[in-house]
Short mmCIF file of C-alpha atoms in Angstrom, two decimals:
data_model
loop_
_atom_site.label_atom_id
_atom_site.label_comp_id
_atom_site.label_asym_id
_atom_site.label_seq_id
_atom_site.Cartn_x
_atom_site.Cartn_y
_atom_site.Cartn_z
CA MET A 882 4.30 5.20 -31.12
CA GLY A 883 6.88 7.88 -32.03
CA ALA A 884 8.80 9.95 -29.53
CA ASP A 885 9.02 13.78 -29.18
CA VAL A 886 11.12 15.28 -31.86
CA GLY A 887 13.26 17.93 -29.40
CA VAL A 888 13.29 15.28 -26.72
CA GLU A 889 14.77 12.62 -28.72
CA ARG A 890 18.08 15.10 -29.66
CA ALA A 891 18.07 15.56 -26.28
CA LEU A 892 19.45 12.15 -25.65
CA GLU A 893 22.36 10.42 -26.63
CA GLY A 894 23.67 7.08 -26.52
CA PRO A 895 22.54 3.59 -27.48
CA TRP A 896 19.31 3.60 -26.23
CA ALA A 897 17.80 6.55 -26.76
CA ALA A 898 14.85 5.74 -29.11
CA LEU A 899 13.68 3.83 -26.02
CA LYS A 900 14.06 6.32 -23.18
CA GLY A 901 12.75 8.54 -26.25
CA GLU A 902 10.00 6.49 -26.26
CA LEU A 903 9.11 6.14 -22.29
CA ARG A 904 9.95 9.69 -22.24
CA ALA A 905 7.24 9.93 -24.60
CA PHE A 906 4.58 7.52 -22.68
CA ARG A 907 5.59 9.05 -19.70
CA GLU A 908 3.99 12.67 -21.15
CA GLU A 909 0.97 11.00 -22.17
CA ALA A 910 0.34 9.29 -18.89
CA GLY A 911 0.04 12.79 -17.32
CA SER A 912 3.44 13.10 -16.30
CA PRO A 913 3.91 11.61 -12.77
CA SER A 914 6.40 12.27 -10.76
CA TYR A 915 9.61 9.79 -10.72
CA GLY A 916 8.84 8.56 -7.41
CA VAL A 917 4.88 8.03 -7.60
CA ILE A 918 6.53 5.81 -10.82
CA ALA A 919 8.64 3.99 -8.14
CA GLU A 920 6.18 3.37 -5.65
CA ARG A 921 3.93 1.99 -8.30
CA ILE A 922 6.16 -0.72 -9.25
CA CYS A 923 6.99 -0.74 -5.56
CA ALA A 924 3.10 -1.98 -4.52
CA ALA A 925 3.20 -3.96 -7.96
CA ARG A 926 6.47 -6.05 -6.77
CA ILE A 927 4.45 -6.92 -3.34
CA ALA A 928 1.59 -7.78 -5.19
CA ARG A 929 3.42 -10.05 -7.44
CA GLY A 930 4.88 -12.25 -3.68
CA GLN A 931 8.20 -10.00 -3.22
CA ASP A 932 9.41 -9.46 0.15
CA ALA A 933 8.68 -5.74 1.41
CA TYR A 934 12.01 -4.57 1.48
CA ALA A 935 13.37 -6.67 -1.28
CA ALA A 936 10.97 -4.31 -3.83
CA ARG A 937 11.39 -0.86 -2.99
CA ILE A 938 13.37 1.56 -5.61
CA GLY A 939 14.43 4.77 -5.36
CA ARG A 940 13.70 7.52 -7.42
CA THR A 941 16.53 8.10 -9.17
CA THR A 942 16.64 4.59 -10.21
CA VAL A 943 14.02 5.43 -12.19
CA TYR A 944 14.72 8.52 -13.16
CA ASP A 945 18.46 7.13 -14.71
CA VAL A 946 15.76 4.96 -16.27
CA PHE A 947 14.83 8.32 -18.27
CA MET A 948 17.79 10.29 -18.93
CA ALA A 949 21.49 9.32 -18.12
CA ASP A 950 23.09 8.12 -21.28
CA HIS A 951 23.96 4.60 -20.11
CA ARG A 952 25.64 2.14 -22.39
CA ARG A 953 23.89 -0.48 -20.12
CA ILE A 954 20.40 -0.94 -19.42
CA ASN A 955 17.99 -3.28 -17.15
CA LEU A 956 14.94 -4.30 -19.72
CA GLU A 957 13.58 -6.17 -16.44
CA LEU A 958 12.91 -2.05 -15.48
CA VAL A 959 12.37 -0.88 -18.58
CA ARG A 960 9.28 -3.30 -18.84
CA GLU A 961 8.31 -2.52 -14.82
CA ILE A 962 8.09 1.59 -15.46
CA GLY A 963 6.15 0.89 -18.32
CA ALA A 964 3.88 -1.15 -16.62
CA ALA A 965 3.43 1.18 -14.35
CA LEU A 966 3.35 3.95 -16.86
CA GLY A 967 0.08 1.70 -17.93
CA ALA A 968 2.19 0.84 -21.16
CA PRO A 969 0.39 -2.89 -22.81
CA GLU A 970 3.23 -5.68 -22.50
CA ASP A 971 4.00 -5.94 -26.36
CA LEU A 972 4.36 -2.38 -26.87
CA VAL A 973 6.89 -2.33 -24.13
CA GLN A 974 8.36 -5.05 -26.48
CA GLU A 975 8.39 -3.79 -29.25
CA TRP A 976 10.40 -0.64 -28.37
CA ILE A 977 13.56 -3.06 -27.02
CA ASP A 978 13.40 -4.64 -30.47
CA ALA A 979 13.25 -1.86 -32.81
CA SER A 980 16.27 -0.23 -30.18
CA ARG A 981 18.00 -3.50 -30.87
CA ARG A 982 17.57 -2.77 -34.33
CA SER A 983 18.48 -0.01 -35.00
CA PRO A 984 21.97 0.87 -36.88
CA VAL A 985 22.46 3.77 -34.89
CA ARG A 986 22.44 1.78 -31.71
CA ALA A 987 24.87 0.24 -33.30
CA GLU A 988 27.24 3.37 -34.44
CA GLN A 989 27.05 4.46 -31.19
CA ALA A 990 27.77 0.86 -29.20
CA GLY A 991 30.83 1.16 -31.65
CA GLY A 992 29.95 -1.32 -33.47
CA GLU A 993 29.90 -1.34 -37.82
CA ALA A 994 26.74 -3.40 -39.04
CA SER A 995 24.86 -4.54 -41.97
CA TYR A 996 21.95 -5.91 -41.66
CA GLY A 997 19.58 -8.77 -43.77
CA GLU A 998 16.36 -8.74 -44.07
CA GLY A 999 14.78 -10.43 -41.77
CA GLU A 1000 18.06 -10.94 -39.32
CA GLU A 1001 17.84 -9.45 -36.03
CA PRO A 1002 21.77 -7.84 -35.07
CA ALA A 1003 23.85 -9.83 -32.28
CA PRO A 1004 23.34 -7.21 -29.33
CA ALA A 1005 25.99 -4.46 -30.02
CA VAL A 1006 25.63 -3.01 -26.13
CA GLU A 1007 25.12 -5.98 -23.62
CA PRO A 1008 21.77 -5.45 -22.13
CA VAL A 1009 21.76 -6.32 -18.22
CA GLN A 1010 20.79 -9.99 -16.84
CA ALA A 1011 17.58 -10.22 -15.03
CA GLU A 1012 19.29 -12.25 -12.30
CA THR A 1013 21.23 -8.55 -11.82
CA PRO A 1014 19.42 -7.05 -8.74
CA VAL A 1015 16.96 -4.43 -10.04
CA ALA A 1016 17.69 -1.49 -8.60
CA ARG A 1017 19.66 0.28 -5.97
CA CYS A 1018 17.48 0.89 -2.99
CA ASP A 1019 17.70 4.98 -2.06
CA MET A 1020 15.19 4.76 0.59
CA PRO A 1021 15.69 3.70 4.37
CA ALA A 1022 15.35 0.26 4.91
CA GLY A 1023 12.64 1.22 7.47
CA PRO A 1024 10.93 3.56 9.51
CA SER A 1025 13.30 5.31 12.06
CA PRO A 1026 12.52 5.02 16.14
CA ARG A 1027 11.56 7.89 16.49
CA GLN A 1028 8.83 7.65 13.77
CA VAL A 1029 8.06 4.63 14.92
CA LEU A 1030 7.36 5.71 18.75
CA LEU A 1031 5.86 9.26 16.71
CA LEU A 1032 2.98 6.93 14.83
CA LEU A 1033 2.27 5.09 17.98
CA THR A 1034 1.93 7.39 20.11
CA VAL A 1035 -0.31 9.38 17.30
CA CYS A 1036 -2.21 5.88 17.33
CA LEU A 1037 -3.02 5.61 20.80
CA GLY A 1038 -4.27 8.59 20.46
CA LEU A 1039 -6.95 7.71 17.53
CA ASN A 1040 -7.85 4.51 19.63
CA HIS A 1041 -8.70 6.89 22.46
CA LEU A 1042 -10.08 9.85 20.72
CA GLY A 1043 -13.01 7.05 19.03
CA SER A 1044 -13.85 5.37 22.61
CA TRP A 1045 -14.60 9.35 23.86
CA ILE A 1046 -16.41 9.34 20.81
CA THR A 1047 -18.97 6.80 21.51
CA ASP A 1048 -18.54 8.14 25.08
CA VAL A 1049 -20.30 11.31 24.02
CA MET A 1050 -22.19 10.49 21.44
CA PRO A 1051 -24.90 8.12 20.77
CA VAL A 1052 -23.71 5.66 18.29
CA GLN A 1053 -23.64 2.11 18.24
CA LEU A 1054 -20.58 1.90 17.32
CA TYR A 1055 -16.90 1.03 18.67
CA LEU A 1056 -13.93 3.40 16.70
CA ASP A 1057 -11.12 2.44 19.24
CA MET A 1058 -9.26 0.75 16.83
CA THR A 1059 -8.36 3.07 13.72
CA GLY A 1060 -5.75 3.51 15.67
CA THR A 1061 -4.53 -0.27 15.96
CA ALA A 1062 -5.19 -1.04 12.65
CA ILE A 1063 -2.68 1.69 11.05
CA ALA A 1064 -0.39 0.30 13.45
CA ALA A 1065 -0.63 -3.83 12.66
CA ILE A 1066 -0.38 -2.43 8.54
CA ALA A 1067 2.42 -0.20 8.46
CA LEU A 1068 4.69 -1.65 11.58
CA GLY A 1069 4.00 -4.78 12.00
CA PRO A 1070 0.92 -6.75 13.27
CA TRP A 1071 2.05 -7.92 16.80
CA ARG A 1072 3.41 -3.81 17.48
CA GLY A 1073 0.02 -3.14 16.42
CA ALA A 1074 -1.56 -6.08 19.03
CA ALA A 1075 0.80 -4.32 21.85
CA LEU A 1076 -0.46 -1.03 21.21
CA GLY A 1077 -3.62 -2.24 20.99
CA TYR A 1078 -3.93 -4.09 24.83
CA LEU A 1079 -2.39 -0.57 26.13
CA THR A 1080 -5.40 0.62 24.90
CA VAL A 1081 -7.16 -1.16 26.58
CA ILE A 1082 -4.45 -0.41 29.96
CA GLY A 1083 -5.44 2.64 29.29
CA THR A 1084 -9.67 2.62 28.98
CA TYR A 1085 -9.44 0.58 31.95
CA ALA A 1086 -7.17 3.41 33.62
CA LEU A 1087 -9.82 6.23 32.67
CA GLY A 1088 -12.41 3.82 34.34
CA HIS A 1089 -14.27 2.18 32.31
CA GLY A 1090 -13.91 -0.65 34.71
CA THR A 1091 -12.04 -4.01 33.96
CA GLU A 1092 -13.98 -5.45 31.46
CA ALA A 1093 -12.25 -3.17 29.64
CA LEU A 1094 -9.52 -5.30 30.42
CA TYR A 1095 -11.23 -8.40 28.85
CA PHE A 1096 -11.95 -6.86 25.63
CA GLY A 1097 -7.88 -6.62 24.82
CA LEU A 1098 -8.31 -10.23 22.95
CA VAL A 1099 -10.08 -8.34 20.31
CA GLN A 1100 -7.90 -5.53 20.50
CA VAL A 1101 -4.68 -8.73 20.22
CA ALA A 1102 -6.43 -10.51 17.70
CA GLY A 1103 -8.08 -7.48 15.25
CA ALA A 1104 -4.32 -6.22 15.13
CA LEU A 1105 -2.55 -9.19 13.97
CA ALA A 1106 -5.14 -10.34 11.21
CA TRP A 1107 -5.06 -7.18 10.08
CA GLY A 1108 -0.95 -7.13 10.26
CA TYR A 1109 -0.70 -10.52 8.54
CA GLY A 1110 -3.18 -10.22 6.16
CA VAL A 1111 -2.40 -6.98 3.84
CA ARG A 1112 1.14 -8.98 4.25
CA TRP A 1113 -0.02 -12.51 3.07
CA GLY A 1114 -1.98 -9.51 0.11
CA ALA A 1115 -5.28 -8.28 1.46
CA GLY A 1116 -4.25 -4.86 0.73
CA ARG A 1117 -3.81 -5.65 -2.83
CA THR A 1118 -7.02 -4.97 -4.37
CA VAL A 1119 -10.64 -3.22 -2.55
CA GLY A 1120 -12.39 -6.10 -2.98
CA ARG A 1121 -9.48 -7.84 -0.78
CA TYR A 1122 -9.11 -5.77 1.90
CA LEU A 1123 -12.50 -4.59 2.26
CA SER A 1124 -13.04 -8.78 2.88
CA LEU A 1125 -9.96 -8.62 5.43
CA ASN A 1126 -12.21 -5.80 7.51
CA ILE A 1127 -15.66 -8.16 7.25
CA GLY A 1128 -12.84 -11.00 8.32
CA VAL A 1129 -11.44 -8.80 11.38
CA ALA A 1130 -15.31 -8.18 12.49
CA ALA A 1131 -16.46 -11.67 12.15
CA LEU A 1132 -12.96 -12.47 14.88
CA SER A 1133 -13.55 -10.05 16.60
CA THR A 1134 -17.40 -10.80 17.09
CA ALA A 1135 -16.04 -15.10 17.80
CA ILE A 1136 -14.40 -13.44 20.99
CA ALA A 1137 -16.27 -10.72 22.15
CA ALA A 1138 -19.55 -12.66 21.63
CA PRO A 1139 -18.86 -15.34 24.77
CA LEU A 1140 -17.47 -12.36 27.01
CA ILE A 1141 -20.16 -10.47 26.98
CA THR A 1142 -22.68 -13.16 26.91
CA PHE A 1143 -21.43 -15.50 30.32
CA LEU A 1144 -18.86 -12.76 31.76
CA PHE A 1145 -21.12 -9.44 31.99
CA ALA A 1146 -25.29 -11.52 30.72
CA GLY A 1147 -25.44 -9.25 28.53
CA THR A 1148 -24.47 -5.96 30.08
CA THR A 1149 -21.21 -3.76 29.41
CA ARG A 1150 -22.45 0.02 29.68
CA HIS A 1151 -21.60 0.65 25.90
CA GLY A 1152 -24.50 2.26 22.98
CA THR A 1153 -24.57 -1.28 22.05
CA ASP A 1154 -26.44 -3.23 24.79
CA ALA A 1155 -29.87 -1.32 23.65
CA LEU A 1156 -29.42 -3.69 20.68
CA TYR A 1157 -29.25 -6.59 22.45
CA GLU A 1158 -31.96 -6.09 24.39
CA TYR A 1159 -33.88 -4.67 20.95
CA ILE A 1160 -32.81 -8.61 19.12
CA GLN A 1161 -33.77 -10.10 22.58
CA ALA A 1162 -37.26 -9.02 22.94
CA THR A 1163 -38.32 -10.91 19.70
CA GLY A 1164 -37.36 -13.51 21.01
CA SER A 1165 -34.14 -14.68 20.42
CA THR A 1166 -31.72 -16.16 23.09
CA LEU A 1167 -29.39 -13.78 25.06
CA PHE A 1168 -26.33 -15.08 22.70
CA THR A 1169 -28.34 -14.91 19.47
CA SER A 1170 -29.06 -12.14 20.31
CA VAL A 1171 -25.29 -10.74 21.53
CA VAL A 1172 -24.54 -12.51 17.89
CA THR A 1173 -26.70 -11.11 15.75
CA ALA A 1174 -25.87 -7.01 17.26
CA ASN A 1175 -22.12 -7.46 17.73
CA LEU A 1176 -22.04 -8.66 14.28
CA LEU A 1177 -24.32 -6.14 12.94
CA THR A 1178 -21.71 -3.24 14.39
CA SER A 1179 -18.59 -4.84 14.72
CA VAL A 1180 -19.05 -4.96 10.27
CA LEU A 1181 -19.76 -1.51 10.09
CA ASP A 1182 -16.80 -0.47 12.70
CA LYS A 1183 -13.90 -2.40 10.86
CA ILE A 1184 -14.83 -1.23 7.66
CA LEU A 1185 -14.96 2.21 8.94
CA SER A 1186 -11.33 2.19 10.64
CA GLY A 1187 -9.82 -0.09 8.00
CA SER A 1188 -11.33 2.41 5.45
CA VAL A 1189 -9.33 4.91 8.03
CA ALA A 1190 -6.67 3.59 7.99
CA LEU A 1191 -6.24 3.02 4.15
CA VAL A 1192 -6.18 7.16 4.12
CA VAL A 1193 -4.14 7.35 6.44
CA LEU A 1194 -1.71 5.47 5.31
CA ALA A 1195 -2.04 7.19 1.85
CA VAL A 1196 0.03 9.94 3.33
CA LEU A 1197 2.05 8.73 5.31
CA PRO A 1198 5.78 9.14 4.29
CA ALA A 1199 6.38 5.59 1.41
CA VAL A 1200 7.54 3.52 4.42
CA PHE A 1201 4.84 3.26 5.68
CA ARG A 1202 2.31 2.62 3.14
CA CYS A 1203 3.95 -0.11 1.25
CA ARG A 1204 2.31 -3.05 2.26
CA LEU A 1205 -0.60 -1.69 1.27
CA PRO A 1206 -0.80 -1.59 -2.08
CA LEU A 1207 -3.91 0.19 -2.13
CA ALA A 1208 -2.71 3.15 -0.16
CA ALA A 1209 0.19 3.51 -2.69
CA ALA A 1210 -2.72 3.65 -5.10
CA LEU A 1211 -4.60 5.93 -3.50
CA HIS A 1212 -1.60 8.44 -3.22
CA ASP A 1213 -0.52 7.85 -7.03
CA ALA A 1214 -4.29 8.71 -7.21
CA SER A 1215 -3.83 12.21 -5.25
CA GLN A 1216 -0.47 12.76 -6.65
CA SER A 1217 -1.82 13.03 -10.24
CA GLY A 1218 -4.97 14.43 -9.04
CA SER A 1219 -2.80 17.87 -7.80
CA SER A 1220 -0.18 17.63 -10.81
CA GLN A 1221 -0.90 20.32 -13.19
CA PRO A 1222 -0.43 19.35 -16.78
CA GLY A 1223 2.93 21.30 -17.58
CA ASP A 1224 5.22 20.20 -14.21
CA ASP A 1225 8.13 18.23 -14.12
CA PRO A 1226 8.03 16.84 -10.49
CA GLY A 1227 10.83 14.41 -11.46
CA GLY A 1228 14.17 14.88 -11.06
CA PRO A 1229 16.27 13.32 -7.84
CA ARG A 1230 16.45 14.97 -5.03
#
């Protein structure tokens, strides 16, 4: 693919042809901003198993690959940028090979070269080796204490809002773990667990009875499952994330069903009590009725909570969504949809 002539004239240096190809392909891909490209690279690195801190990359680092006239270039980062733009790996390698063979590149690098047919010259400009760190990290190491406190407060409010909705509306769901999911994914499983138990303490304080305290175990288990699940790769694809939410539901039922059956005799003053009674009326035992009804409602509840968490994380700052590649992808899609064809939102800020 040939780069736009005007673009190539604006570029100088031994890697101008390669940068021109990248710029042309970026335009064909809808001109995503350099920040969006950086987030895609971060998500891809995490999906390959890299630590989220090491995976981060600054937008100015990406910008430099497209714009700066450096004599050295990180070819591994070029390949990552190509992948983030959707370029086939072999096409990116063709660009790199063509730039290495270019006489213009050799002259700009200060060397004289005459190449025989089929002969590849020794590179006049030495590319950065793969073991060199891929890019500097322009993003903060983590959320600030103020950001953490603010997000935890919002998550606590979301949990109580969901609980209130089930109190005033005939909804046979729980809706009290959406904030727990957000906190566990964005801030870590144990912070999510702490928030979950703080939720049930608040529920008890609001007059829901001592039974609320027992169900703190469900909140803690759900937070640990969500938090560690995305850190073990369950947030890389829609299928894996859906499976994670169903797994959280099954774990919640495994803890809640014995409590409901043996401590509260199937009565929890929740809308699901009627469902337990309906299933039991068909001839099932109390425990079977509780497990069946609780699992059905819990699966719907956790899928809904996980979906809301995904959307919320997609609009939060990148430091919160870096653990969940799906949220980064959703953010990218919304950014691409809101960009106009002629816009170039990409310069470093």
